[in-house]
Coordinates of C-alpha atoms in Angstrom, one line a residue:
Chain J
M1 CA 131.2 73.5 130.4
R2 CA 128.9 72.2 133.1
H3 CA 128.2 69.1 131.0
R4 CA 131.9 68.4 130.4
L5 CA 132.5 68.8 134.2
A6 CA 129.7 66.3 134.9
V7 CA 131.2 63.8 132.4
W8 CA 134.6 64.2 133.9
F9 CA 133.2 63.7 137.4
D10 CA 131.3 60.7 136.2
G11 CA 134.5 59.3 134.9
V12 CA 136.2 59.7 138.3
R13 CA 133.3 58.1 140.0
R14 CA 133.2 55.1 137.6
S15 CA 137.0 54.6 138.1
V16 CA 136.3 54.1 141.8
W17 CA 133.0 52.2 141.8
R18 CA 133.0 50.9 138.2
I19 CA 129.2 50.6 138.1
G20 CA 126.5 53.0 139.1
W21 CA 124.2 52.8 142.0
P22 CA 122.4 49.5 141.5
V23 CA 118.8 49.7 140.6
T24 CA 117.9 46.1 139.6
D25 CA 118.7 42.9 141.4
K26 CA 121.1 42.1 138.6
D27 CA 122.9 45.3 139.2
R28 CA 123.1 44.6 142.9
A29 CA 124.5 41.2 142.3
A30 CA 127.1 42.7 140.0
A31 CA 127.9 45.3 142.7
M32 CA 128.5 42.6 145.3
I33 CA 130.8 40.7 143.0
S34 CA 132.8 43.7 141.8
S35 CA 133.7 45.1 145.2
L36 CA 136.5 43.7 147.3
F37 CA 134.7 44.4 150.5
L38 CA 131.2 43.3 149.4
H39 CA 132.6 40.2 147.7
I40 CA 133.0 38.7 151.2
H41 CA 129.4 37.7 150.6
S42 CA 127.9 35.6 147.8
A43 CA 125.6 37.5 145.5
R44 CA 122.7 35.4 146.8
V45 CA 122.2 33.9 150.2
S46 CA 119.9 31.3 151.6
R47 CA 116.8 32.6 153.5
H48 CA 117.6 30.1 156.3
V49 CA 120.8 31.8 157.3
L50 CA 119.2 35.2 157.3
K51 CA 116.9 34.3 160.1
P52 CA 118.3 36.2 163.1
T53 CA 117.6 33.2 165.4
Y54 CA 119.9 31.0 163.3
T55 CA 123.3 32.8 163.8
F56 CA 122.3 35.7 166.1
A57 CA 124.9 37.6 164.1
L58 CA 127.5 36.6 166.6
G59 CA 130.3 36.2 164.1
L60 CA 129.4 39.5 162.5
V61 CA 129.4 41.2 165.9
S62 CA 132.8 39.7 166.8
G63 CA 134.1 41.2 163.5
I64 CA 132.6 44.6 164.2
L65 CA 134.1 44.6 167.7
F66 CA 137.5 43.8 166.2
I67 CA 137.2 46.8 163.9
V68 CA 136.1 49.0 166.8
L69 CA 139.0 47.7 168.9
S70 CA 141.5 48.4 166.1
V71 CA 140.3 51.9 165.6
T72 CA 140.1 52.9 169.3
G73 CA 143.4 51.1 169.9
L74 CA 145.2 53.0 167.2
A75 CA 143.8 56.3 168.7
L76 CA 145.0 55.3 172.2
M77 CA 148.5 54.6 170.9
L78 CA 148.9 58.4 170.2
Y79 CA 148.9 59.1 174.0
Y80 CA 150.1 55.9 175.5
V81 CA 153.8 55.5 176.5
P82 CA 154.9 51.9 176.9
Y83 CA 157.3 52.5 179.7
P84 CA 156.7 52.5 183.5
P85 CA 155.7 54.7 185.3
E86 CA 154.8 56.9 182.3
A87 CA 152.4 54.2 181.2
Y88 CA 150.2 54.8 184.2
R89 CA 150.5 58.6 183.9
S90 CA 149.3 58.4 180.3
M91 CA 146.2 56.5 181.5
K92 CA 145.6 59.4 183.9
D93 CA 146.0 61.8 181.0
L94 CA 143.5 59.8 178.9
Q95 CA 141.2 60.0 181.9
F96 CA 141.5 63.7 182.8
V97 CA 143.4 65.6 180.1
V98 CA 142.7 64.3 176.6
T99 CA 139.3 65.4 175.2
F100 CA 137.1 62.3 175.0
G101 CA 140.1 60.2 176.0
I102 CA 138.1 58.5 178.7
V103 CA 135.4 57.6 176.2
L104 CA 137.9 56.0 173.8
R105 CA 139.6 54.1 176.6
N106 CA 136.2 52.9 178.0
M107 CA 135.2 51.8 174.5
H108 CA 138.4 49.9 174.0
R109 CA 138.1 48.2 177.3
W110 CA 134.4 47.3 177.0
S111 CA 134.7 46.2 173.4
A112 CA 137.4 43.8 174.4
H113 CA 135.3 42.4 177.2
A114 CA 132.3 42.1 174.9
M115 CA 134.5 40.4 172.3
V116 CA 135.6 37.7 174.7
G117 CA 131.9 37.0 175.5
V118 CA 130.6 37.2 171.9
V119 CA 133.4 35.0 170.5
F120 CA 132.6 32.4 173.2
L121 CA 128.9 32.6 172.3
H122 CA 129.7 32.3 168.6
M123 CA 131.6 29.1 169.3
C124 CA 128.6 27.8 171.3
R125 CA 126.3 28.7 168.4
V126 CA 128.5 26.9 165.9
F127 CA 128.6 23.8 168.0
W128 CA 124.9 23.7 168.8
T129 CA 124.0 24.0 165.2
G130 CA 126.6 21.4 164.2
S131 CA 128.2 24.0 161.8
Y132 CA 131.7 22.6 162.1
K133 CA 130.6 19.6 160.1
P134 CA 132.1 18.9 156.6
P135 CA 133.1 20.9 154.6
R136 CA 133.7 23.4 157.4
E137 CA 136.0 21.3 159.7
F138 CA 139.1 23.4 159.1
N139 CA 137.2 26.6 159.7
W140 CA 136.3 25.4 163.2
V141 CA 140.1 24.9 163.8
V142 CA 140.7 28.5 162.6
G143 CA 137.9 29.6 164.9
V144 CA 139.5 28.0 167.9
L145 CA 142.8 29.7 167.1
L146 CA 140.9 33.0 166.8
L147 CA 139.4 32.4 170.3
L148 CA 142.9 31.8 171.7
L149 CA 144.1 35.0 169.9
T150 CA 141.1 36.9 171.4
L151 CA 142.1 35.8 174.9
G152 CA 145.8 36.5 174.2
L153 CA 144.9 40.0 173.0
S154 CA 142.8 40.7 176.1
F155 CA 145.5 39.4 178.4
T156 CA 148.4 41.3 176.8
G157 CA 146.3 44.4 176.9
Y158 CA 145.8 43.9 180.6
L159 CA 149.3 44.9 181.7
L160 CA 149.4 48.1 179.7
P161 CA 147.7 50.5 182.2
W162 CA 150.4 49.5 184.7
D163 CA 148.0 49.7 187.7
Q164 CA 147.8 47.2 190.5
L165 CA 145.1 45.1 188.8
A166 CA 147.4 44.9 185.7
F167 CA 150.6 44.1 187.6
W168 CA 149.2 41.3 189.7
A169 CA 147.1 39.7 187.0
I170 CA 150.2 39.5 184.9
T171 CA 152.1 38.1 187.9
V172 CA 149.6 35.3 188.3
G173 CA 149.2 34.7 184.5
T174 CA 152.9 34.4 183.7
N175 CA 153.4 32.2 186.8
I176 CA 150.8 29.9 185.5
A177 CA 152.7 29.7 182.2
A178 CA 155.8 28.7 184.2
Y179 CA 154.0 25.5 185.4
A180 CA 154.1 24.1 181.8
P181 CA 156.4 21.1 181.8
V182 CA 159.9 21.5 180.4
V183 CA 159.5 24.9 178.7
G184 CA 157.5 26.7 181.4
D185 CA 160.4 28.6 182.9
Q186 CA 161.7 29.6 179.5
V187 CA 158.3 30.7 178.3
K188 CA 157.9 32.9 181.5
F189 CA 161.4 34.3 180.9
L190 CA 160.6 35.2 177.3
L191 CA 157.3 36.7 178.2
L192 CA 158.7 38.8 181.0
G193 CA 162.0 39.6 179.1
G194 CA 163.8 38.9 182.4
H195 CA 163.2 37.4 185.8
M196 CA 160.7 40.0 187.0
I197 CA 157.9 42.2 185.6
G198 CA 159.6 45.4 184.5
P199 CA 160.0 47.8 181.6
M200 CA 161.1 45.0 179.3
T201 CA 157.8 43.1 180.1
L202 CA 155.7 46.1 179.4
L203 CA 157.4 46.7 176.0
R204 CA 157.0 43.0 175.1
F205 CA 153.3 43.0 176.0
Y206 CA 152.9 46.3 174.1
V207 CA 154.4 44.9 170.9
L208 CA 152.4 41.7 171.2
H209 CA 149.2 43.6 171.9
C210 CA 149.6 46.3 169.2
V211 CA 151.4 44.5 166.4
I212 CA 152.0 40.8 166.5
L213 CA 148.6 39.5 167.8
P214 CA 146.4 41.9 165.8
L215 CA 148.3 41.0 162.6
A216 CA 147.8 37.3 163.3
M217 CA 144.2 38.0 164.1
L218 CA 143.6 39.9 160.9
L219 CA 145.2 37.1 158.9
L220 CA 143.1 34.4 160.5
I221 CA 139.9 36.5 160.4
S222 CA 140.4 36.9 156.6
L223 CA 140.9 33.1 156.3
H224 CA 137.9 32.4 158.5
V225 CA 135.5 34.7 156.5
W226 CA 137.0 33.5 153.2
R227 CA 136.3 29.9 154.1
V228 CA 132.7 30.8 155.1
R229 CA 132.4 32.3 151.7
K230 CA 133.9 29.3 149.9
D231 CA 132.4 26.5 152.0
G232 CA 128.9 28.0 152.3
L233 CA 126.8 28.4 155.4
S234 CA 125.7 25.3 157.1
G235 CA 122.0 26.3 157.0
A236 CA 121.9 25.9 153.2
E237 CA 121.3 22.1 153.3
I238 CA 118.1 22.6 155.3
S239 CA 116.4 24.6 152.7
A240 CA 117.7 22.4 149.9
S241 CA 114.9 20.6 148.0
P242 CA 115.2 17.4 146.1
T243 CA 117.3 17.5 142.9
E244 CA 114.5 16.7 140.5
E245 CA 112.5 19.8 141.7
R246 CA 115.2 22.3 141.0
A247 CA 116.4 20.6 137.8
G248 CA 115.7 22.9 134.8
V249 CA 115.0 26.0 136.9
F250 CA 118.6 26.9 137.6
P251 CA 120.9 24.0 136.7
A252 CA 123.8 23.6 139.1
S253 CA 126.3 24.3 136.3
A254 CA 124.9 27.8 136.1
K255 CA 126.5 28.6 139.4
T256 CA 129.7 30.6 139.4
Y257 CA 131.5 27.9 141.3
G258 CA 130.7 25.3 138.8
L259 CA 131.9 27.5 135.9
M260 CA 135.1 28.4 137.7
G261 CA 135.8 24.7 138.4
L262 CA 138.4 25.7 140.9
T263 CA 137.7 23.0 143.3
T264 CA 137.6 19.2 143.3
R265 CA 135.6 18.5 146.4
P266 CA 131.9 18.1 146.3
R267 CA 130.2 21.4 146.9
A268 CA 127.0 20.0 148.3
S269 CA 126.2 23.0 150.5
V270 CA 126.5 25.4 147.5
E271 CA 125.0 23.4 144.7
A272 CA 122.2 21.8 146.5
R273 CA 120.6 25.1 147.3
D274 CA 117.2 25.8 145.8
P275 CA 117.5 29.1 144.0
N276 CA 113.9 29.8 144.9
D277 CA 114.9 29.8 148.6
E278 CA 117.7 32.3 148.0
V279 CA 117.5 36.1 148.1
F280 CA 120.0 38.7 146.9
A281 CA 122.6 39.6 149.5
W282 CA 122.0 43.2 148.5
P283 CA 119.8 44.4 150.1
H284 CA 118.6 41.5 152.3
L285 CA 122.0 40.6 154.0
L286 CA 123.8 43.9 153.6
Y287 CA 121.1 46.0 155.2
R288 CA 120.8 43.6 158.1
E289 CA 124.6 43.8 158.6
L290 CA 124.5 47.6 158.6
L291 CA 121.7 47.6 161.1
V292 CA 123.6 45.2 163.4
A293 CA 126.8 47.3 163.1
L294 CA 124.8 50.4 164.0
A295 CA 123.2 48.7 167.0
V296 CA 126.6 47.5 168.3
I297 CA 128.2 50.9 167.9
V298 CA 125.3 52.7 169.6
V299 CA 125.3 50.2 172.5
L300 CA 129.1 50.6 172.9
H301 CA 128.8 54.3 173.0
V302 CA 126.1 54.3 175.7
V303 CA 128.0 51.8 177.8
S304 CA 131.3 53.8 177.4
L305 CA 129.6 57.0 178.5
V306 CA 128.0 55.4 181.5
F307 CA 130.5 52.9 182.8
M308 CA 134.1 53.8 183.5
A309 CA 136.9 51.4 182.8
P310 CA 138.6 50.6 186.1
L311 CA 142.0 52.1 186.9
E312 CA 143.5 51.2 190.3
E313 CA 146.5 52.6 192.0
I314 CA 149.9 52.5 190.2
A315 CA 151.5 49.1 190.1
D316 CA 153.3 48.3 193.4
P317 CA 155.5 45.2 193.2
T318 CA 155.8 45.2 197.0
R319 CA 152.2 45.1 197.9
T320 CA 149.8 42.4 196.7
P321 CA 146.1 43.4 196.8
N322 CA 143.9 40.9 198.5
P323 CA 142.5 39.1 196.6
A324 CA 144.6 39.5 193.5
K325 CA 142.1 38.6 190.7
A326 CA 142.8 38.0 187.0
P327 CA 140.5 39.5 184.4
W328 CA 137.1 37.9 184.6
Y329 CA 137.5 35.6 181.6
F330 CA 140.4 34.0 183.4
L331 CA 138.7 33.7 186.8
G332 CA 137.3 30.3 185.9
L333 CA 140.9 29.3 185.3
Q334 CA 142.0 31.0 188.5
E335 CA 139.3 29.1 190.4
L336 CA 140.8 25.8 189.0
V337 CA 144.3 27.0 189.8
H338 CA 143.2 27.5 193.4
Y339 CA 143.0 23.7 193.6
S340 CA 146.1 22.8 191.6
A341 CA 148.3 25.1 189.6
L342 CA 149.6 22.4 187.3
V343 CA 146.3 20.6 186.7
G344 CA 144.1 23.7 186.7
G345 CA 146.5 26.1 185.0
V346 CA 148.2 23.9 182.4
I347 CA 146.8 20.4 182.0
V348 CA 143.0 21.1 181.9
P349 CA 143.3 24.2 179.5
T350 CA 145.7 22.2 177.2
L351 CA 143.3 19.3 177.0
I352 CA 140.3 21.6 176.4
V353 CA 142.1 23.3 173.5
L354 CA 143.3 20.0 172.0
A355 CA 139.8 18.6 172.3
L356 CA 138.4 21.6 170.5
L357 CA 141.0 21.5 167.8
V358 CA 140.4 17.8 166.9
L359 CA 136.7 17.9 167.5
P360 CA 135.6 18.1 163.8
Y361 CA 137.8 15.2 162.9
I362 CA 136.4 12.9 165.6
D363 CA 132.7 13.9 165.4
R364 CA 132.4 13.3 161.7
G365 CA 129.6 13.1 159.1
T366 CA 127.1 15.7 158.3
S367 CA 124.1 14.5 160.3
G368 CA 122.3 17.3 162.2
S369 CA 124.3 20.1 160.6
G370 CA 122.6 23.4 160.2
R371 CA 119.9 23.0 162.9
W372 CA 119.8 24.1 166.5
F373 CA 120.1 21.2 168.9
A374 CA 119.5 18.5 166.2
P375 CA 118.2 15.4 168.0
E376 CA 120.8 13.2 166.3
R377 CA 123.5 15.3 168.0
R378 CA 122.1 14.9 171.5
L379 CA 125.2 13.3 172.9
A380 CA 127.7 15.8 171.4
N381 CA 125.5 18.7 172.4
S382 CA 125.1 17.4 176.0
V383 CA 128.9 17.0 176.5
F384 CA 129.7 20.4 175.0
T385 CA 126.9 22.1 177.0
T386 CA 128.1 20.6 180.2
L387 CA 131.6 21.9 179.6
A388 CA 130.4 25.3 178.7
V389 CA 128.1 25.5 181.7
V390 CA 131.0 24.3 184.0
S391 CA 133.3 27.1 182.6
V392 CA 130.6 29.7 183.1
V393 CA 129.9 28.5 186.7
L394 CA 133.6 28.5 187.6
T395 CA 133.9 32.0 186.2
V396 CA 130.9 33.2 188.2
I397 CA 132.4 31.6 191.4
G398 CA 135.8 33.2 190.8
T399 CA 134.2 36.6 190.0
F400 CA 131.5 36.9 192.7
F401 CA 132.1 34.2 195.3
R402 CA 135.8 34.7 196.1
G403 CA 137.1 37.3 198.6
A404 CA 140.2 37.9 200.6
N405 CA 142.6 34.9 200.6
W406 CA 140.4 33.4 197.9
A407 CA 138.0 32.4 200.7
W408 CA 134.3 31.7 199.8
V409 CA 132.1 34.8 200.3
W410 CA 128.4 35.3 199.6
P411 CA 128.2 38.2 197.1
W412 CA 125.0 39.6 198.7
K413 CA 126.6 39.9 202.2
Chain W
M1 CA 156.3 6.5 119.1
T2 CA 153.4 8.4 117.7
T3 CA 153.2 11.2 120.3
D4 CA 155.7 13.3 122.2
R5 CA 154.6 13.1 125.8
P6 CA 155.4 16.0 128.0
R7 CA 158.6 15.4 130.0
L8 CA 156.8 16.0 133.3
L9 CA 154.8 12.8 132.8
E10 CA 157.8 10.6 132.3
R11 CA 159.4 8.7 135.1
P12 CA 161.6 11.1 137.0
D13 CA 165.3 11.1 136.3
P14 CA 167.0 9.7 139.5
V15 CA 169.8 12.3 139.3
R16 CA 167.3 15.1 139.1
R17 CA 165.3 13.6 141.9
S18 CA 168.2 13.4 144.3
M19 CA 169.3 17.0 143.4
F20 CA 165.8 18.1 144.2
A21 CA 166.0 16.3 147.6
I22 CA 169.3 17.9 148.4
G23 CA 167.9 21.3 147.4
C24 CA 164.9 20.8 149.7
I25 CA 167.1 19.7 152.6
A26 CA 169.4 22.7 152.1
I27 CA 166.5 25.2 152.0
G28 CA 164.9 23.5 155.0
A29 CA 168.1 23.7 157.0
A30 CA 168.6 27.4 156.1
T31 CA 165.0 28.1 157.2
A32 CA 165.4 26.2 160.4
G33 CA 168.6 28.2 161.1
F34 CA 167.0 31.5 160.5
L35 CA 164.0 30.5 162.8
A36 CA 166.4 29.4 165.5
A37 CA 168.3 32.7 165.2
T38 CA 165.1 34.6 165.4
L39 CA 163.9 32.7 168.5
R40 CA 167.3 33.3 170.1
F41 CA 166.9 37.0 169.3
F42 CA 164.0 37.2 171.8
V43 CA 166.2 36.0 174.7
P44 CA 167.8 39.2 176.2
N45 CA 171.5 39.1 176.8
V46 CA 171.5 42.0 179.2
L47 CA 169.0 42.5 182.0
Y48 CA 168.4 45.9 183.5
E49 CA 167.2 44.4 186.8
P50 CA 168.5 44.8 190.3
S51 CA 171.4 42.4 190.9
R52 CA 170.4 38.9 192.1
R53 CA 173.2 39.3 194.7
F54 CA 172.9 42.3 196.9
D55 CA 174.0 44.0 200.1
I56 CA 171.3 44.5 202.7
G57 CA 173.4 46.4 205.2
P58 CA 175.2 45.6 208.5
P59 CA 173.9 42.8 210.8
S60 CA 173.3 45.5 213.5
G61 CA 170.4 46.8 211.3
F62 CA 168.4 43.6 212.2
P63 CA 167.6 43.5 215.9
P64 CA 168.0 40.1 217.6
G65 CA 164.8 38.0 217.7
A66 CA 163.1 40.3 215.2
V67 CA 161.8 39.7 211.6
T68 CA 162.4 42.4 209.1
F69 CA 160.5 42.6 205.8
L70 CA 162.4 44.1 202.8
P71 CA 159.5 44.9 200.4
D72 CA 161.7 46.0 197.5
R73 CA 163.5 42.7 197.7
R74 CA 160.4 40.6 198.6
L75 CA 162.4 39.1 201.4
Y76 CA 162.0 38.3 205.1
V77 CA 165.2 38.6 207.1
F78 CA 165.3 36.7 210.5
N79 CA 167.8 37.3 213.3
G80 CA 167.2 34.1 215.4
T81 CA 169.0 32.9 218.4
D82 CA 171.4 30.7 216.3
G83 CA 172.0 33.2 213.5
F84 CA 170.6 35.0 210.4
Y85 CA 168.5 33.6 207.6
T86 CA 166.2 34.8 204.9
I87 CA 162.9 33.5 203.5
S88 CA 161.4 34.8 200.3
S89 CA 158.0 36.4 200.4
V90 CA 157.2 35.2 196.9
C91 CA 154.5 32.5 197.1
T92 CA 155.6 29.4 195.2
H93 CA 152.1 29.0 193.8
L94 CA 151.6 32.0 191.6
G95 CA 154.0 34.7 192.8
C96 CA 151.9 36.8 195.2
N97 CA 153.5 38.4 198.3
V98 CA 152.9 36.2 201.4
K99 CA 152.2 38.0 204.6
R100 CA 153.3 37.0 208.1
G101 CA 150.4 35.9 210.1
G102 CA 150.7 34.1 213.4
P103 CA 153.8 31.9 213.4
G104 CA 153.9 31.4 209.7
F105 CA 153.0 33.0 206.4
A106 CA 149.7 33.3 204.4
C107 CA 149.2 34.1 200.7
P108 CA 146.4 36.6 199.9
C109 CA 145.7 35.3 196.4
H110 CA 144.8 31.6 196.6
G111 CA 144.9 30.8 200.3
S112 CA 148.2 29.0 200.7
Q113 CA 149.6 28.8 204.2
F114 CA 153.2 28.2 205.3
N115 CA 154.7 27.5 208.7
E116 CA 157.5 29.5 210.3
N117 CA 160.1 27.6 208.2
G118 CA 158.2 28.3 205.0
Q119 CA 156.9 24.7 204.7
V120 CA 153.5 24.4 203.1
V121 CA 150.8 23.8 205.7
Q122 CA 147.7 24.2 203.5
G123 CA 146.6 25.3 200.1
P124 CA 147.6 25.0 196.5
A125 CA 151.3 26.0 196.9
P126 CA 153.4 23.1 195.5
K127 CA 156.7 24.0 197.1
P128 CA 158.0 25.6 200.4
L129 CA 159.0 29.2 200.4
A130 CA 162.6 29.7 199.1
W131 CA 165.5 30.2 201.5
Y132 CA 168.4 32.2 200.1
S133 CA 172.1 32.1 201.1
L134 CA 173.5 34.8 203.3
S135 CA 177.1 35.8 203.5
L136 CA 179.2 38.6 204.9
S137 CA 180.9 41.1 202.6
P138 CA 184.4 42.3 203.2
H139 CA 182.8 45.3 204.9
A140 CA 181.0 42.9 207.2
H141 CA 177.6 43.6 205.6
L142 CA 175.0 40.9 205.0
V143 CA 174.8 39.8 201.3
V144 CA 171.9 37.9 199.9
D145 CA 172.3 35.7 196.8
L146 CA 169.0 34.8 195.0
D147 CA 170.8 32.4 192.7
H148 CA 171.8 30.3 195.7
P149 CA 168.8 28.7 197.4
V150 CA 169.6 26.9 200.7
T151 CA 167.8 24.5 203.0
P152 CA 166.0 25.5 206.2
E153 CA 169.0 24.4 208.2
F154 CA 171.0 27.3 207.0
R155 CA 172.1 29.9 209.6
L156 CA 174.7 32.7 209.3
R157 CA 176.5 33.6 212.5
A158 CA 177.6 37.2 212.3

């Protein structure tokens, strides 16, 4: 009886996992390949990309933050009412009534802020290592769209608490949109769902924030990660040794890709790898990822227990706080807007986004790809670094050096 | 003829090709129509907002020579020596509420300054503050119409 139960139980387990707990490297490779979730990775990965100082796991951390945001966001939806002034009251409920409501809200807020920063750093890392080089040009484009979606999600989330900070940040933000030539006023009208910020605006931002943008994000993240899997990581070329050395050890045709023959483009980054420089993704990559995920979640918990997400007074359309500041990641933009709304709010951001989108099709060739600050990429890296530093400096000025009437203040006074 | 080549590799039949083009155009047009309809769907037909034309009470509610701020309407109402006029408190830069300071107005958000007529004196604001038309209702109440901007010469004698 006991034996038959064990056999039955084993049958159930096998229907779920198909193979047992892997013991040998071959088993582990099979486990990676046979699971939908683990199959995001190749069975073997280059040692080069496993070095923490190569990627700093920034893409992975962005992904983990997106998962944390989805989970905490879904939980918050159970108490949040997207209609003023109940929206503000439900924030108060989360703060004072719902058990651990404040922790979940803090976690949602701080994860969102962290994600903006981490995604920006991830972009910098990819640029500085020349990782948008062929065959990964299109994945850079997807990454730029993901950066825009991250900002869009943060911005649409900003109105939802319906406090003063939210109301006036959205006022400023949608008025910047109105400066766009030709379509500006229509875009503002569509975003607001009317002429002024009201219940219709809140509902629109709610649907954008909770359904439309997250779905778009999920789709593009899947594409982004899938392309990393298919195009290979840029570090692979570095560890590749000359063809004659690896010939006979593991012929290129032995690789899964070659057997599948599903692609027509040269797969240099995959096939040029020296098998002796590769390790099995399980455990080398998988355990590192689990460790990073654990670290991120622990840090988020500590931060969420110590630092409270701000909630100002209820939104008051008749009273503008002084200064009315946008969320910090838009304060660089606000600092630019302070000089000219059209140039700073529309023209400069549009040019930056366009430049980022076409970048891999202008800066072509594979030279210097896969290494930090490769000398042959000195010009590209200098230009990008300058822009990144300027945006950081503008953000710091907008955050710490601007007071009432947007006048210059010294933060230590 | 020794082999039967697959039909796909033959030169396309011109009739089939034009039918294919017509089909593509038809499907494209239908898709564009649905997209346009969906976009139009997002433009609301009814707005549950306060009317853009509204009654602000009898002229006697605004003492001569004084400036009254109507916070709910974001509007300054002036009763000057030569008549009534209104200036919007919505900064033309990015929509913050301007405050009266000295003879003119100042914006708290980005430092724009306007003179007593709402003309830009300093700062990033691209346009002067809006002036709106005032009229008298049949009950001799002042009526503001936000859909009718006027020039700073406007005065209503009541």
